[in-house]
PDB file of C-alpha atoms in Angstrom:
ATOM      1  CA  MET L  30     108.252 125.279  48.747  1.00 40.00           C
ATOM      2  CA  ALA L  31     109.225 124.438  45.206  1.00 42.00           C
ATOM      3  CA  ALA L  32     109.714 120.643  45.870  1.00 43.00           C
ATOM      4  CA  PRO L  33     106.870 119.520  46.924  1.00 43.00           C
ATOM      5  CA  ARG L  34     104.932 120.739  43.890  1.00 41.00           C
ATOM      6  CA  ILE L  35     107.309 118.876  41.528  1.00 41.00           C
ATOM      7  CA  ALA L  36     107.407 115.459  43.627  1.00 44.00           C
ATOM      8  CA  ASN L  37     103.074 116.320  43.255  1.00 47.00           C
ATOM      9  CA  ARG L  38     103.815 116.991  39.461  1.00 43.00           C
ATOM     10  CA  HIS L  39     105.443 113.659  39.277  1.00 44.00           C
ATOM     11  CA  LEU L  40     102.588 111.516  40.802  1.00 44.00           C
ATOM     12  CA  LEU L  41     100.054 113.351  38.962  1.00 47.00           C
ATOM     13  CA  SER L  42     101.778 112.682  35.811  1.00 45.00           C
ATOM     14  CA  ARG L  43     101.241 108.765  36.822  1.00 43.00           C
ATOM     15  CA  LEU L  44      97.704 109.662  38.061  1.00 49.00           C
ATOM     16  CA  VAL L  45      96.988 110.099  34.175  1.00 49.00           C
ATOM     17  CA  GLY L  46      99.645 107.911  32.336  1.00 45.00           C
ATOM     18  CA  PRO L  47      99.126 105.051  30.816  1.00 39.00           C
ATOM     19  CA  ARG L  48      99.941 102.584  33.186  1.00 36.00           C
ATOM     20  CA  LEU L  49      97.730 103.739  36.223  1.00 37.00           C
ATOM     21  CA  SER L  50      96.535 100.816  38.089  1.00 37.00           C
ATOM     22  CA  SER L  51      94.548 100.872  41.206  1.00 35.00           C
ATOM     23  CA  SER L  52      97.271 101.125  44.275  1.00 35.00           C
ATOM     24  CA  THR L  53      98.134 103.713  42.175  1.00 36.00           C
ATOM     25  CA  ILE L  54      95.118 105.289  42.294  1.00 36.00           C
ATOM     26  CA  PHE L  55      94.205 104.791  46.148  1.00 33.00           C
ATOM     27  CA  ALA L  56      97.854 106.536  47.102  1.00 34.00           C
ATOM     28  CA  THR L  57      96.949 109.743  44.741  1.00 36.00           C
ATOM     29  CA  THR L  58      93.582 109.782  46.113  1.00 34.00           C
ATOM     30  CA  ARG L  59      94.007 108.749  49.494  1.00 33.00           C
ATOM     31  CA  GLY L  60      97.106 111.416  49.830  1.00 36.00           C
ATOM     32  CA  PHE L  61     100.675 110.152  51.275  1.00 36.00           C
ATOM     33  CA  LEU L  62      99.726 107.581  54.049  1.00 36.00           C
ATOM     34  CA  SER L  63     101.910 106.810  56.859  1.00 38.00           C
ATOM     35  CA  GLN L  64     104.219 103.304  56.179  1.00 38.00           C
ATOM     36  CA  ARG L  65     102.853 101.943  58.795  1.00 36.00           C
ATOM     37  CA  SER L  66      99.431 102.049  57.414  1.00 36.00           C
ATOM     38  CA  PHE L  67     100.026 101.705  53.759  1.00 33.00           C
ATOM     39  CA  ALA L  68      99.693  98.300  53.160  1.00 37.00           C
ATOM     40  CA  SER L  69      96.260  97.666  55.218  1.00 35.00           C
ATOM     41  CA  SER L  70      94.657 100.648  53.709  1.00 34.00           C
ATOM     42  CA  THR L  71      95.836  99.543  50.104  1.00 35.00           C
ATOM     43  CA  LYS L  72      93.921  96.144  50.840  1.00 38.00           C
ATOM     44  CA  LEU L  73      90.562  98.016  52.704  1.00 34.00           C
ATOM     45  CA  TRP L  74      90.551  99.929  48.919  1.00 34.00           C
ATOM     46  CA  GLN L  75      90.646  96.665  46.883  1.00 39.00           C
ATOM     47  CA  ASP L  76      88.138  95.069  48.848  1.00 38.00           C
ATOM     48  CA  PHE L  77      85.618  98.107  48.210  1.00 35.00           C
ATOM     49  CA  LYS L  78      86.709  99.363  44.805  1.00 41.00           C
ATOM     50  CA  THR L  79      84.228  99.402  42.072  1.00 43.00           C
ATOM     51  CA  PRO L  80      84.881  98.866  38.141  1.00 43.00           C
ATOM     52  CA  SER L  81      84.957 101.588  35.273  1.00 46.00           C
ATOM     53  CA  ASP L  82      81.411 102.577  34.537  1.00 58.00           C
ATOM     54  CA  GLY L  83      82.694 103.958  31.486  1.00 63.00           C
ATOM     55  CA  SER L  84      82.354 107.438  32.786  1.00 82.00           C
ATOM     56  CA  HIS L  85      86.177 108.210  32.282  1.00 84.00           C
ATOM     57  CA  THR L  86      85.884 109.686  28.988  1.00 90.00           C
ATOM     58  CA  ARG L  87      83.440 112.438  29.610  1.00 94.00           C
ATOM     59  CA  SER L  88      85.367 112.995  32.801  1.00 96.00           C
ATOM     60  CA  VAL L  89      88.421 115.336  33.460  1.00 97.00           C
ATOM     61  CA  ALA L  90      91.249 115.251  35.968  1.00 96.00           C
ATOM     62  CA  LEU L  91      91.935 119.289  37.099  1.00 98.00           C
ATOM     63  CA  LEU L  92      95.412 119.195  38.262  1.00 97.00           C
ATOM     64  CA  MET L  93      98.082 121.728  39.953  1.00 98.00           C
ATOM     65  CA  LEU L  94      95.041 123.550  41.385  1.00 98.00           C
ATOM     66  CA  PRO L  95      95.686 126.531  43.821  1.00 96.00           C
ATOM     67  CA  ARG L  96      95.253 124.950  47.047  1.00 95.00           C
ATOM     68  CA  ARG L  97      93.237 127.647  48.140  1.00 95.00           C
ATOM     69  CA  ALA L  98      90.179 127.106  45.458  1.00 96.00           C
ATOM     70  CA  THR L  99      87.106 126.086  46.473  1.00 96.00           C
ATOM     71  CA  LYS L 100      85.178 123.606  44.790  1.00 96.00           C
ATOM     72  CA  SER L 101      82.180 126.427  44.307  1.00 96.00           C
ATOM     73  CA  GLU L 102      85.029 128.504  42.530  1.00 97.00           C
ATOM     74  CA  ILE L 103      85.930 125.202  40.335  1.00 98.00           C
ATOM     75  CA  GLU L 104      82.292 124.558  39.568  1.00 97.00           C
ATOM     76  CA  ALA L 105      81.766 128.259  38.696  1.00 97.00           C
ATOM     77  CA  LEU L 106      85.302 127.875  36.476  1.00 97.00           C
ATOM     78  CA  LEU L 107      83.875 125.089  34.661  1.00 97.00           C
ATOM     79  CA  LYS L 108      80.561 126.357  33.974  1.00 97.00           C
ATOM     80  CA  SER L 109      82.140 129.367  32.729  1.00 96.00           C
ATOM     81  CA  LYS L 110      83.467 127.006  29.893  1.00 95.00           C
ATOM     82  CA  GLY L 111      80.103 125.852  29.044  1.00 95.00           C
ATOM     83  CA  CYS L 112      80.517 122.191  31.195  1.00 96.00           C
ATOM     84  CA  ASP L 113      77.216 120.550  32.749  1.00 97.00           C
ATOM     85  CA  ILE L 114      78.663 119.385  35.813  1.00 97.00           C
ATOM     86  CA  LYS L 115      77.289 115.437  36.727  1.00 95.00           C
ATOM     87  CA  ARG L 116      80.245 114.764  39.895  1.00 94.00           C
ATOM     88  CA  MET L 117      82.748 116.041  41.466  1.00 94.00           C
ATOM     89  CA  GLN L 118      85.567 114.985  43.508  1.00 93.00           C
ATOM     90  CA  ILE L 119      87.813 116.973  46.266  1.00 94.00           C
ATOM     91  CA  ARG L 120      90.037 116.911  48.889  1.00 93.00           C
ATOM     92  CA  LEU L 121      90.600 119.010  51.309  1.00 95.00           C
ATOM     93  CA  ASP L 122      92.909 119.901  54.397  1.00 96.00           C
ATOM     94  CA  LYS L 123      90.720 119.309  57.813  1.00 96.00           C
ATOM     95  CA  PHE L 124      92.957 121.547  59.277  1.00 96.00           C
ATOM     96  CA  THR L 125      93.488 124.329  56.305  1.00 95.00           C
ATOM     97  CA  PHE L 126      90.433 123.778  53.969  1.00 96.00           C
ATOM     98  CA  HIS L 127      92.434 123.863  51.615  1.00 96.00           C
ATOM     99  CA  ASN L 128      92.220 121.391  48.190  1.00 96.00           C
ATOM    100  CA  ASP L 129      95.303 118.889  47.733  1.00 93.00           C
ATOM    101  CA  THR L 130      95.688 120.365  44.404  1.00 95.00           C
ATOM    102  CA  MET L 131      93.652 117.904  42.461  1.00 94.00           C
ATOM    103  CA  CYS L 132      89.830 117.608  41.536  1.00 95.00           C
ATOM    104  CA  PHE L 133      88.050 115.222  39.368  1.00 95.00           C
ATOM    105  CA  VAL L 134      84.841 115.791  37.221  1.00 96.00           C
ATOM    106  CA  GLU L 135      82.100 114.042  35.530  1.00 96.00           C
ATOM    107  CA  LEU L 136      80.904 116.243  32.646  1.00 97.00           C
ATOM    108  CA  GLY L 137      77.703 115.953  30.593  1.00 95.00           C
ATOM    109  CA  SER L 138      79.615 114.609  27.376  1.00 95.00           C
ATOM    110  CA  GLU L 139      82.686 113.400  25.553  1.00 96.00           C
ATOM    111  CA  GLN L 140      82.481 116.510  23.766  1.00 96.00           C
ATOM    112  CA  GLN L 141      82.117 119.080  27.177  1.00 97.00           C
ATOM    113  CA  ALA L 142      84.937 116.670  28.752  1.00 96.00           C
ATOM    114  CA  ALA L 143      87.093 117.377  25.386  1.00 96.00           C
ATOM    115  CA  ASP L 144      86.350 121.415  25.087  1.00 96.00           C
ATOM    116  CA  ALA L 145      87.019 121.860  28.739  1.00 97.00           C
ATOM    117  CA  VAL L 146      90.334 120.200  28.173  1.00 97.00           C
ATOM    118  CA  GLU L 147      91.813 122.114  25.061  1.00 97.00           C
ATOM    119  CA  SER L 148      90.347 125.635  27.162  1.00 97.00           C
ATOM    120  CA  LEU L 149      91.480 124.893  30.404  1.00 97.00           C
ATOM    121  CA  ASN L 150      94.587 122.923  29.737  1.00 98.00           C
ATOM    122  CA  ASN L 151      97.646 125.018  30.887  1.00 97.00           C
ATOM    123  CA  SER L 152      95.469 127.894  31.682  1.00 97.00           C
ATOM    124  CA  GLN L 153      95.954 130.553  34.771  1.00 96.00           C
ATOM    125  CA  PHE L 154      93.186 130.045  37.409  1.00 96.00           C
ATOM    126  CA  GLN L 155      93.651 132.361  40.459  1.00 93.00           C
ATOM    127  CA  ALA L 156      97.281 132.771  39.438  1.00 90.00           C
ATOM    128  CA  SER L 157      98.300 129.877  38.986  1.00 94.00           C
ATOM    129  CA  THR L 158      98.933 127.277  36.001  1.00 97.00           C
ATOM    130  CA  ILE L 159      96.536 124.143  36.297  1.00 98.00           C
ATOM    131  CA  ILE L 160      96.530 120.779  33.631  1.00 98.00           C
ATOM    132  CA  ALA L 161      93.562 119.500  32.561  1.00 98.00           C
ATOM    133  CA  LYS L 162      93.172 115.789  31.314  1.00 96.00           C
ATOM    134  CA  ILE L 163      90.751 113.128  30.128  1.00 96.00           C
ATOM    135  CA  LEU L 164      90.692 110.647  32.696  1.00 92.00           C
ATOM    136  CA  LYS L 165      91.972 107.156  32.240  1.00 86.00           C
ATOM    137  CA  PRO L 166      89.814 104.201  31.710  1.00 86.00           C
ATOM    138  CA  ASP L 167      91.024 102.869  34.955  1.00 82.00           C
ATOM    139  CA  PHE L 168      90.333 105.612  37.249  1.00 84.00           C
ATOM    140  CA  VAL L 169      88.247 104.691  40.354  1.00 80.00           C
ATOM    141  CA  TRP L 170      85.889 106.979  41.704  1.00 78.00           C
ATOM    142  CA  GLY L 171      85.354 104.685  44.463  1.00 57.00           C
ATOM    143  CA  PRO L 172      82.291 104.591  47.422  1.00 49.00           C
ATOM    144  CA  LEU L 173      82.946 107.191  50.115  1.00 48.00           C
ATOM    145  CA  THR L 174      82.998 104.224  52.091  1.00 49.00           C
ATOM    146  CA  ALA L 175      86.458 102.967  50.803  1.00 45.00           C
ATOM    147  CA  ARG L 176      87.687 105.922  50.524  1.00 47.00           C
ATOM    148  CA  GLN L 177      87.651 106.794  54.516  1.00 47.00           C
ATOM    149  CA  THR L 178      88.340 103.440  55.262  1.00 41.00           C
ATOM    150  CA  GLY L 179      91.520 103.283  57.057  1.00 43.00           C
ATOM    151  CA  ALA L 180      94.435 105.012  59.224  1.00 47.00           C
ATOM    152  CA  ALA L 181      92.676 108.413  59.853  1.00 65.00           C
ATOM    153  CA  SER L 182      93.793 111.064  57.298  1.00 84.00           C
ATOM    154  CA  ARG L 183      93.974 114.882  57.241  1.00 92.00           C
ATOM    155  CA  TYR L 184      91.754 114.899  54.650  1.00 92.00           C
ATOM    156  CA  PHE L 185      87.770 115.172  53.903  1.00 92.00           C
ATOM    157  CA  PHE L 186      85.616 114.833  50.682  1.00 91.00           C
ATOM    158  CA  ASP L 187      83.859 118.162  50.382  1.00 92.00           C
ATOM    159  CA  GLU L 188      80.362 116.040  50.226  1.00 90.00           C
ATOM    160  CA  GLY L 189      77.588 115.243  52.485  1.00 90.00           C
ATOM    161  CA  ASN L 190      78.912 116.610  56.074  1.00 92.00           C
ATOM    162  CA  GLY L 191      82.594 116.166  55.154  1.00 92.00           C
ATOM    163  CA  ALA L 192      83.200 119.835  56.283  1.00 95.00           C
ATOM    164  CA  GLU L 193      81.352 119.691  59.385  1.00 96.00           C
ATOM    165  CA  GLU L 194      82.845 116.179  60.687  1.00 95.00           C
ATOM    166  CA  ALA L 195      86.473 118.171  60.130  1.00 96.00           C
ATOM    167  CA  VAL L 196      85.485 121.657  62.292  1.00 96.00           C
ATOM    168  CA  ARG L 197      83.958 118.859  64.868  1.00 96.00           C
ATOM    169  CA  PRO L 198      87.225 118.934  67.121  1.00 97.00           C
ATOM    170  CA  LEU L 199      87.023 122.749  67.167  1.00 96.00           C
ATOM    171  CA  LEU L 200      84.042 122.820  68.352  1.00 96.00           C
ATOM    172  CA  GLU L 201      84.593 120.512  70.554  1.00 96.00           C
ATOM    173  CA  GLY L 202      87.355 121.456  72.030  1.00 96.00           C
ATOM    174  CA  ARG L 203      89.306 118.471  70.459  1.00 98.00           C
ATOM    175  CA  ARG L 204      91.827 120.145  68.552  1.00 98.00           C
ATOM    176  CA  LYS L 205      95.424 121.346  70.464  1.00 98.00           C
ATOM    177  CA  MET L 206      98.131 123.360  68.487  1.00 97.00           C
ATOM    178  CA  LEU L 207     101.044 121.928  68.991  1.00 97.00           C
ATOM    179  CA  SER L 208     104.452 124.502  69.657  1.00 94.00           C
ATOM    180  CA  VAL L 209     108.248 123.566  69.630  1.00 93.00           C
ATOM    181  CA  GLN L 210     111.380 125.227  70.556  1.00 89.00           C
ATOM    182  CA  THR L 211     113.122 125.736  67.359  1.00 85.00           C
ATOM    183  CA  PRO L 212     115.255 124.462  65.797  1.00 83.00           C
ATOM    184  CA  GLY L 213     112.679 121.884  66.693  1.00 86.00           C
ATOM    185  CA  TRP L 214     112.995 118.023  66.696  1.00 90.00           C
ATOM    186  CA  GLY L 215     116.067 116.685  64.268  1.00 83.00           C
ATOM    187  CA  ASP L 216     119.460 117.612  63.284  1.00 83.00           C
ATOM    188  CA  PRO L 217     119.652 121.064  62.550  1.00 79.00           C
ATOM    189  CA  LYS L 218     121.913 119.999  59.580  1.00 82.00           C
ATOM    190  CA  GLY L 219     119.380 117.645  57.901  1.00 84.00           C
ATOM    191  CA  THR L 220     116.976 118.079  55.691  1.00 87.00           C
ATOM    192  CA  VAL L 221     113.209 119.200  56.163  1.00 86.00           C
ATOM    193  CA  SER L 222     111.654 115.432  55.194  1.00 89.00           C
ATOM    194  CA  GLU L 223     114.077 113.878  57.977  1.00 91.00           C
ATOM    195  CA  ALA L 224     113.198 116.840  60.883  1.00 89.00           C
ATOM    196  CA  ASN L 225     109.716 115.691  59.746  1.00 91.00           C
ATOM    197  CA  ALA L 226     110.195 112.043  60.362  1.00 93.00           C
ATOM    198  CA  THR L 227     111.581 112.682  63.489  1.00 94.00           C
ATOM    199  CA  ALA L 228     109.257 115.011  64.504  1.00 94.00           C
ATOM    200  CA  ILE L 229     106.167 112.608  63.493  1.00 95.00           C
ATOM    201  CA  GLU L 230     107.555 110.002  65.518  1.00 96.00           C
ATOM    202  CA  ILE L 231     108.166 111.772  68.871  1.00 97.00           C
ATOM    203  CA  ILE L 232     104.544 113.529  68.156  1.00 97.00           C
ATOM    204  CA  HIS L 233     103.442 109.565  68.127  1.00 96.00           C
ATOM    205  CA  ASN L 234     105.395 108.319  70.524  1.00 97.00           C
ATOM    206  CA  THR L 235     103.870 111.159  73.096  1.00 98.00           C
ATOM    207  CA  PHE L 236     100.338 111.690  72.206  1.00 98.00           C
ATOM    208  CA  ASP L 237      98.871 108.293  71.826  1.00 97.00           C
ATOM    209  CA  LYS L 238      98.501 107.413  74.881  1.00 97.00           C
ATOM    210  CA  TYR L 239      96.202 110.379  75.233  1.00 98.00           C
ATOM    211  CA  GLY L 240      94.497 109.082  72.055  1.00 97.00           C
ATOM    212  CA  LEU L 241      96.009 111.150  69.332  1.00 97.00           C
ATOM    213  CA  GLU L 242      93.590 110.780  66.170  1.00 96.00           C
ATOM    214  CA  CYS L 243      95.072 112.824  63.587  1.00 96.00           C
ATOM    215  CA  VAL L 244      98.524 114.745  62.978  1.00 96.00           C
ATOM    216  CA  GLY L 245      97.598 118.349  60.497  1.00 95.00           C
ATOM    217  CA  SER L 246     100.516 118.929  58.490  1.00 93.00           C
ATOM    218  CA  LEU L 247     104.344 119.777  59.969  1.00 92.00           C
ATOM    219  CA  ARG L 248     105.282 123.363  59.445  1.00 85.00           C
ATOM    220  CA  PRO L 249     109.272 123.391  58.358  1.00 74.00           C
ATOM    221  CA  PHE L 250     111.503 125.502  60.623  1.00 72.00           C
ATOM    222  CA  TYR L 251     114.301 125.933  57.962  1.00 64.00           C
ATOM    223  CA  GLY L 252     116.699 126.605  59.947  1.00 57.00           C
ATOM    224  CA  ASP L 253     115.236 129.182  62.588  1.00 59.00           C
ATOM    225  CA  LYS L 254     117.445 128.981  65.103  1.00 61.00           C
ATOM    226  CA  LYS L 255     115.112 132.049  67.540  1.00 63.00           C
ATOM    227  CA  SER L 256     113.942 131.064  70.928  1.00 60.00           C
ATOM    228  CA  LYS L 257     110.596 131.837  70.204  1.00 66.00           C
ATOM    229  CA  PRO L 258     108.462 128.721  69.830  1.00 71.00           C
ATOM    230  CA  ARG L 259     107.184 127.868  66.808  1.00 81.00           C
ATOM    231  CA  MET L 260     104.042 125.919  65.890  1.00 88.00           C
ATOM    232  CA  LEU L 261     104.862 122.933  64.587  1.00 93.00           C
ATOM    233  CA  CYS L 262     101.242 121.523  64.037  1.00 95.00           C
ATOM    234  CA  HIS L 263      97.614 120.746  64.900  1.00 97.00           C
ATOM    235  CA  LEU L 264      96.383 117.634  66.752  1.00 98.00           C
ATOM    236  CA  ASP L 265      93.069 116.008  66.797  1.00 98.00           C
ATOM    237  CA  PHE L 266      92.647 114.314  69.700  1.00 98.00           C
ATOM    238  CA  LYS L 267      89.643 111.272  69.953  1.00 97.00           C
ATOM    239  CA  THR L 268      88.264 112.559  73.447  1.00 98.00           C
ATOM    240  CA  ILE L 269      87.976 115.941  74.949  1.00 98.00           C
ATOM    241  CA  GLU L 270      89.346 114.130  78.052  1.00 98.00           C
ATOM    242  CA  GLY L 271      92.498 113.029  76.341  1.00 98.00           C
ATOM    243  CA  ALA L 272      93.317 115.966  74.468  1.00 98.00           C
ATOM    244  CA  GLU L 273      92.882 118.224  77.917  1.00 98.00           C
ATOM    245  CA  LYS L 274      94.710 115.692  80.156  1.00 98.00           C
ATOM    246  CA  ALA L 275      97.665 116.431  77.109  1.00 98.00           C
ATOM    247  CA  VAL L 276      97.286 119.902  77.723  1.00 98.00           C
ATOM    248  CA  ARG L 277      98.044 119.085  81.543  1.00 98.00           C
ATOM    249  CA  ASP L 278     100.654 116.869  81.235  1.00 98.00           C
ATOM    250  CA  LEU L 279     102.310 118.177  78.594  1.00 98.00           C
ATOM    251  CA  ASP L 280     101.955 121.893  77.863  1.00 97.00           C
ATOM    252  CA  ASP L 281     105.258 124.501  78.918  1.00 95.00           C
ATOM    253  CA  THR L 282     107.403 120.916  79.479  1.00 96.00           C
ATOM    254  CA  GLU L 283     110.532 119.527  77.840  1.00 96.00           C
ATOM    255  CA  ILE L 284     109.899 116.762  75.262  1.00 96.00           C
ATOM    256  CA  ALA L 285     112.834 115.825  73.646  1.00 95.00           C
ATOM    257  CA  HIS L 286     115.299 118.001  74.850  1.00 93.00           C
ATOM    258  CA  ARG L 287     113.052 120.742  73.269  1.00 92.00           C
ATOM    259  CA  ARG L 288     111.095 123.071  75.210  1.00 92.00           C
ATOM    260  CA  THR L 289     107.607 122.303  73.881  1.00 95.00           C
ATOM    261  CA  TRP L 290     103.838 123.785  74.244  1.00 96.00           C
ATOM    262  CA  VAL L 291     100.530 122.494  73.915  1.00 97.00           C
ATOM    263  CA  LYS L 292      97.332 125.232  73.761  1.00 96.00           C
ATOM    264  CA  ASN L 293      94.207 125.115  72.028  1.00 94.00           C
ATOM    265  CA  SER L 294      93.458 125.392  68.540  1.00 94.00           C
ATOM    266  CA  GLU L 295      91.772 128.948  67.674  1.00 92.00           C
ATOM    267  CA  PRO L 296      91.394 129.841  63.931  1.00 92.00           C
ATOM    268  CA  SER L 297      93.534 132.863  62.618  1.00 91.00           C
ATOM    269  CA  ALA L 298      91.605 135.375  60.771  1.00 92.00           C
ATOM    270  CA  TRP L 299      92.886 134.090  57.187  1.00 91.00           C
ATOM    271  CA  ARG L 300      92.443 130.679  58.614  1.00 92.00           C
ATOM    272  CA  ALA L 301      88.373 131.375  59.310  1.00 95.00           C
ATOM    273  CA  HIS L 302      88.282 133.583  55.745  1.00 94.00           C
ATOM    274  CA  GLN L 303      88.963 130.450  54.024  1.00 95.00           C
ATOM    275  CA  ILE L 304      86.580 127.918  56.065  1.00 96.00           C
ATOM    276  CA  GLY L 305      84.175 130.844  55.354  1.00 95.00           C
ATOM    277  CA  LYS L 306      84.689 130.410  51.787  1.00 95.00           C
ATOM    278  CA  VAL L 307      84.200 126.518  51.543  1.00 96.00           C
ATOM    279  CA  ASN L 308      81.249 126.766  53.704  1.00 96.00           C
ATOM    280  CA  PRO L 309      79.750 130.180  55.040  1.00 95.00           C
ATOM    281  CA  ALA L 310      77.279 128.291  57.358  1.00 95.00           C
ATOM    282  CA  LEU L 311      79.964 126.819  59.486  1.00 95.00           C
ATOM    283  CA  LEU L 312      82.191 129.972  59.720  1.00 96.00           C
ATOM    284  CA  THR L 313      78.909 131.701  61.390  1.00 96.00           C
ATOM    285  CA  GLN L 314      78.828 128.217  63.914  1.00 95.00           C
ATOM    286  CA  LEU L 315      82.189 129.131  65.208  1.00 96.00           C
ATOM    287  CA  GLN L 316      81.988 132.538  65.265  1.00 96.00           C
ATOM    288  CA  GLU L 317      78.950 132.259  67.625  1.00 96.00           C
ATOM    289  CA  ALA L 318      80.998 129.404  69.967  1.00 95.00           C
ATOM    290  CA  LYS L 319      83.148 132.429  69.729  1.00 95.00           C
ATOM    291  CA  ILE L 320      85.959 130.115  68.614  1.00 95.00           C
ATOM    292  CA  ALA L 321      86.498 131.892  65.435  1.00 94.00           C
ATOM    293  CA  PRO L 322      87.254 135.818  64.612  1.00 93.00           C
ATOM    294  CA  GLU L 323      84.180 138.052  64.211  1.00 93.00           C
ATOM    295  CA  GLU L 324      86.305 139.709  61.387  1.00 91.00           C
ATOM    296  CA  THR L 325      88.542 138.174  59.309  1.00 89.00           C
ATOM    297  CA  TYR L 326      91.290 138.621  56.950  1.00 77.00           C
ATOM    298  CA  ASP L 327      91.674 138.387  53.213  1.00 68.00           C
ATOM    299  CA  ASP L 328      94.360 135.637  52.495  1.00 61.00           C
ATOM    300  CA  LEU L 329      96.747 137.675  51.040  1.00 62.00           C
ATOM    301  CA  PHE L 330      99.205 134.805  49.999  1.00 59.00           C
ATOM    302  CA  ASN L 331      97.024 134.049  47.351  1.00 59.00           C
ATOM    303  CA  ALA L 332      97.593 136.835  45.364  1.00 57.00           C
ATOM    304  CA  PRO L 333     100.359 138.165  43.651  1.00 57.00           C
ATOM    305  CA  LYS L 334     103.353 139.614  45.986  1.00 59.00           C
ATOM    306  CA  GLU L 335     103.557 142.800  44.066  1.00 58.00           C
ATOM    307  CA  ASP L 336      99.755 143.494  44.706  1.00 55.00           C
ATOM    308  CA  ARG L 337      99.543 142.863  48.520  1.00 53.00           C
ATOM    309  CA  PRO L 338      99.403 145.876  50.872  1.00 51.00           C
ATOM    310  CA  SER L 339     101.727 146.893  53.522  1.00 53.00           C
ATOM    311  CA  SER L 340      99.421 145.361  55.935  1.00 49.00           C
ATOM    312  CA  PHE L 341      96.265 142.710  55.947  1.00 45.00           C
ATOM    313  CA  ARG L 342      93.635 144.458  54.586  1.00 46.00           C
ATOM    314  CA  ARG L 343      90.456 143.399  56.951  1.00 44.00           C
ATOM    315  CA  VAL L 344      87.427 141.960  55.355  1.00 41.00           C
ATOM    316  CA  LYS L 345      83.900 141.558  57.364  1.00 40.00           C
ATOM    317  CA  VAL L 346      82.576 138.028  56.680  1.00 41.00           C
ATOM    318  CA  ALA L 347      78.976 138.414  55.698  1.00 36.00           C
ATOM    319  CA  ARG L 348      76.495 136.099  57.407  1.00 34.00           C
ATOM    320  CA  GLU L 349      73.783 134.780  55.642  1.00 32.00           C
TER     321      GLU L 349
END
């Protein structure tokens, strides 16, 4: 899994580098868009973008963050360094509630920003080495409406009712889990990126007619040739009718020469735990709807391997 982090590092160096353009900022704050939607989305961003308000000198970019770190945990880290937080921008994956390893924060003064960079750059945070840099003058915060316009993204901004909207497909029964017989679609001898590109094309060709709204991150099979089906990704549909018809028509059928299953999405114990870290009230709502389990697991993948017990330690998430 090292390759994506290396690619991310290259992308992030451009974010804080001297030649940053508004189109580059769009790419980094929106994520990697599909080729067919990038051009139109970039134009929309340019239509809505706002000039720099001079806040960059008192703002920092936190990069290479651990994905399971939440907004409240990052806020606590900054406050422990004496920072007065004025504004924070962080994206989360709507299917996993993990961040995208980046966070942008406006602080109370230029001195606070300088001190934060000195204290946090190349420091350890939740077993990860993070990077802290002052924002460049052409960084664009951008209005919320502009950032959310364009092709559906699996990311949402952790502000306002973003988290509530992220779990709405779960509550309404519009989120499904797609599993495919191993070794999945694509050439088994090809690269993961080639297999993912093939899978995305098949998914859209198959599910778009059912009102496909959003595709979650793909889980590569890494050469697994066992006959047991593996989860490939989660799918959000625009309507419950479309989602249910996709299940009726396609569950336990053959798609592109592979047996395929389309089932209801039910958060695992550790996924529910992550949702509860981000928004405890949402976890309570999912539990009361009998969608999330009453007990959740610590996400032990967040701990060093030598500290992980042989089995998951169950933790009851206290309701507020």
